[in-house]
Short mmCIF file of C-alpha atoms in Angstrom, two decimals:
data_model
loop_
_atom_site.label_atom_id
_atom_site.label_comp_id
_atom_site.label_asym_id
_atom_site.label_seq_id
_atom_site.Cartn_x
_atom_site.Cartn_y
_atom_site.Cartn_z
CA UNK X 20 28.68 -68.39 87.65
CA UNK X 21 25.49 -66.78 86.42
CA UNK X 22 21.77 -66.35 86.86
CA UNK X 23 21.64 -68.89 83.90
CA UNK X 24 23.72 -71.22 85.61
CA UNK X 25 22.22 -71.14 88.99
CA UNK X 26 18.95 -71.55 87.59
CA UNK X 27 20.12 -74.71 86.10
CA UNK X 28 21.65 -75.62 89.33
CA UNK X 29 18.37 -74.89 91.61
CA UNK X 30 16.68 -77.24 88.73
CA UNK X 31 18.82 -80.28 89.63
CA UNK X 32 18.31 -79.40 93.32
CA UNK X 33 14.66 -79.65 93.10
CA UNK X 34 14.54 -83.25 91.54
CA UNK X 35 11.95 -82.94 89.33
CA UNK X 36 9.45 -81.49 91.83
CA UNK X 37 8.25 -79.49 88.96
CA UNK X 38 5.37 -77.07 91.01
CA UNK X 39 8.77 -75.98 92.93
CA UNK X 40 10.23 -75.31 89.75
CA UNK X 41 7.39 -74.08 87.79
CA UNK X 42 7.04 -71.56 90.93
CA UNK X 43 10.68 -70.12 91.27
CA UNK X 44 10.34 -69.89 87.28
CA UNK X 45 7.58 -67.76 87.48
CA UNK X 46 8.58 -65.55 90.83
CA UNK X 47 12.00 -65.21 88.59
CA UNK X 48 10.03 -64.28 85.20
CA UNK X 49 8.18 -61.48 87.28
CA UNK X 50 10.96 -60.40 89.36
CA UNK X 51 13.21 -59.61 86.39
CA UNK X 52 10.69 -57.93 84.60
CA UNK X 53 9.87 -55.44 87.54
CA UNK X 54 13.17 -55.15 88.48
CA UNK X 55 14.01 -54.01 84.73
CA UNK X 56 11.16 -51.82 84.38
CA UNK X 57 11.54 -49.91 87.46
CA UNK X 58 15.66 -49.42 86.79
CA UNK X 59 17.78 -51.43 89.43
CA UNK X 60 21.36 -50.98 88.57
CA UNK X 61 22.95 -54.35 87.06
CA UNK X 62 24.18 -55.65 90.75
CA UNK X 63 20.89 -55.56 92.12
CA UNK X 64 19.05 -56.82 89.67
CA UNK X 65 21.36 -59.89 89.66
CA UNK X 66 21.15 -60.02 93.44
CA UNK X 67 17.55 -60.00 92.86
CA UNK X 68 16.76 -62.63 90.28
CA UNK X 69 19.28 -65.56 91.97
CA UNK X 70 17.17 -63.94 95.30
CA UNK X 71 13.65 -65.11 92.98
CA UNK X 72 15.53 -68.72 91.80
CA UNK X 73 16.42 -69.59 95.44
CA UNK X 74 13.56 -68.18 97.43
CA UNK X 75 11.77 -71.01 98.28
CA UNK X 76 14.97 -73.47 98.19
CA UNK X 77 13.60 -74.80 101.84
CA UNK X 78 10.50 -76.06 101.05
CA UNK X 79 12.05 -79.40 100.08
CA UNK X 80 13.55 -79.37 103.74
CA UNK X 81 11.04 -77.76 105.28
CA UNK X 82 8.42 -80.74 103.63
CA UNK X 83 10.85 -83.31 105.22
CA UNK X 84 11.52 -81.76 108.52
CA UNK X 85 8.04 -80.46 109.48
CA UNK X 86 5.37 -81.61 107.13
CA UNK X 87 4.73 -78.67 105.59
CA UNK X 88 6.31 -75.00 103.96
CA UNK X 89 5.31 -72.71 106.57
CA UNK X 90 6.45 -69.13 105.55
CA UNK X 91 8.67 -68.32 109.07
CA UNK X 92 10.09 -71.90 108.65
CA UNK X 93 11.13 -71.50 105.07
CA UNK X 94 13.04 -68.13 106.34
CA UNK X 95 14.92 -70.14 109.00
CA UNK X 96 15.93 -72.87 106.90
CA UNK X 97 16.67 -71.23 104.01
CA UNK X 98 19.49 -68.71 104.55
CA UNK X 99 22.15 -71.36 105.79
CA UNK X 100 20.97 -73.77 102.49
CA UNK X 101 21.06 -70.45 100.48
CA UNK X 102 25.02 -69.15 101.98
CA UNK X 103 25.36 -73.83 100.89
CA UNK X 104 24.13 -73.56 97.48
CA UNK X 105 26.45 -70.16 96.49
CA UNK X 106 29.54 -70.62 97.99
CA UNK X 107 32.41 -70.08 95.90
CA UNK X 108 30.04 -69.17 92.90
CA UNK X 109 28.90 -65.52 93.83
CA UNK X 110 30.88 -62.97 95.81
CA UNK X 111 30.33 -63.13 99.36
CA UNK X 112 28.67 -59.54 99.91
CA UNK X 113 26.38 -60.58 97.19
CA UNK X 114 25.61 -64.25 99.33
CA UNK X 115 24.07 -62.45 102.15
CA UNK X 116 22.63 -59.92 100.74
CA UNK X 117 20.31 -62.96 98.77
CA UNK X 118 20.76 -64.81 102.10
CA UNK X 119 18.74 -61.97 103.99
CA UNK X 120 16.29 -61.84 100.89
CA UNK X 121 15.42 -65.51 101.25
CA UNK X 122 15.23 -65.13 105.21
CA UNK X 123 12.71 -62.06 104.38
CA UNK X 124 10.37 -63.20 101.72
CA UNK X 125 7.16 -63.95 103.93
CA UNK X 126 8.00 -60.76 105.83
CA UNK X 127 6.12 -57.81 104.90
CA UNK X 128 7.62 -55.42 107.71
CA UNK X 129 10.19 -53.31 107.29
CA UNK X 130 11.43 -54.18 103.76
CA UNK X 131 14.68 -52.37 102.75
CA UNK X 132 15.63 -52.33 99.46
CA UNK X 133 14.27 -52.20 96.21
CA UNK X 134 15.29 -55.88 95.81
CA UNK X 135 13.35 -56.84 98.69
CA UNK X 136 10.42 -55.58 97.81
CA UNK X 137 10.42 -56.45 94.18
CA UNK X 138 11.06 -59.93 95.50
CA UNK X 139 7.94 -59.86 97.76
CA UNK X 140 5.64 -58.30 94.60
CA UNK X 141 7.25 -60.90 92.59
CA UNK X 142 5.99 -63.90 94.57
CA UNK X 143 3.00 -62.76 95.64
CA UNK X 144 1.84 -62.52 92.01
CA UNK X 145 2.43 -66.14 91.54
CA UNK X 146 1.08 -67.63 94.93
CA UNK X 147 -2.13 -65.36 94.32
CA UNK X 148 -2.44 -67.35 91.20
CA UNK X 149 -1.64 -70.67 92.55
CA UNK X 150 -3.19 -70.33 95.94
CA UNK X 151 -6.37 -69.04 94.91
CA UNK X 152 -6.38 -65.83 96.72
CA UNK X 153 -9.77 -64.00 96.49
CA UNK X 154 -10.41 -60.23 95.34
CA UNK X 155 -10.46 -58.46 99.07
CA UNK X 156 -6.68 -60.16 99.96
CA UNK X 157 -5.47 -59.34 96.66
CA UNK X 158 -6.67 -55.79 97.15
CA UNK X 159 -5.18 -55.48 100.45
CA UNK X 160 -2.24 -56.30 99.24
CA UNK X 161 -2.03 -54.08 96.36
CA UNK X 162 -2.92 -50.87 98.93
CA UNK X 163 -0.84 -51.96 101.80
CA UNK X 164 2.60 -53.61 100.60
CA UNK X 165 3.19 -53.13 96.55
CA UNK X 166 4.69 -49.90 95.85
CA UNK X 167 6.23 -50.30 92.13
CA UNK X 168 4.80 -48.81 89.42
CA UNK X 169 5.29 -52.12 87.33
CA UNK X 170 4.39 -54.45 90.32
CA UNK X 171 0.91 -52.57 90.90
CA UNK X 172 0.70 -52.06 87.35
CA UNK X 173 0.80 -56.56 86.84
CA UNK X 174 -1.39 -57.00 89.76
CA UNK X 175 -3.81 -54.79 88.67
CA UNK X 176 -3.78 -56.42 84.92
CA UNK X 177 -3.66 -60.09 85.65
CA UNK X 178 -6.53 -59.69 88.37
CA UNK X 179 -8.71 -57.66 87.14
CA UNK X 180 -8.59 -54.75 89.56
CA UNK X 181 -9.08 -51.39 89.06
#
């Protein structure tokens, strides 16, 4: 199975909840592009973009369970639904590496990996757009946790900061 075909899966999971979908869409659009721009080898950057399609695959679990998507909670919950959702269709290695991607992607400590961080440039882009963030967080971000050429490079362009 594909990235194609687990992005039709994750679809069907979210049922219809289209600003979950519209949101792994977009963290997958901009983690692909990064990931191609700066060079990961083929592996990663498949590790990577099912990594972007599942990321958030808690939140519908996390809305049930506890009322709300909180970052740390989404990690918890979402590595066993994650190791759920791929077995049998990706190789196991390949399960937890997007396993521990998932259970990373509010944490901006110690990142390892270009896949990891891509992923976290990837989705901040997006929730800075749909959460509103203003100039001096955006900033902050941009000095303290991007690092890719292509990741600073997008940030920089789509909010206006020099």
């Amino acid at each position: 199975m594909r990235v194609s075909d687990i992005m039709n899966k994750m679809i069907l999971y979210s049922h219809g909840n289209t600003h979950d979908i519209n949101h792994f869409l977009k963290v997958y659009g901009y983690a692909k592009t990064i990931g191609e721009c700066e060079g990961l080898p083929p592996d990663e950057q498949e590790t990577l973009e099912i990594a972007a399609i599942l990321h958030d695959i808690a939140c519908p679990l996390c809305r049930e369970k506890y009322g709300n998507t909180d970052g740390k909670k989404q990690e918890e919950e979402g590595m066993p639904l994650v190791r759920n959702f791929l077995d049998g269709l990706v190789e196991k290695e390949m399960i937890e590496r997007i396993a521990y991607l998932v259970g990373h992607h509010h944490t901006l400590t110690d990142i390892e990996g270009m896949d990891y961080q891509i992923l976290i440039e990837a989705d901040y882009l997006v929730n800075a757009d749909e959460n509103n963030y203003p100039e001096d967080n955006i900033r902050n971000m941009l000095e303290k946790v991007f690092k890719t050429d292509t990741g600073k490079m997008l940030l920089k362009a789509i909010y206006r900061i020099d």
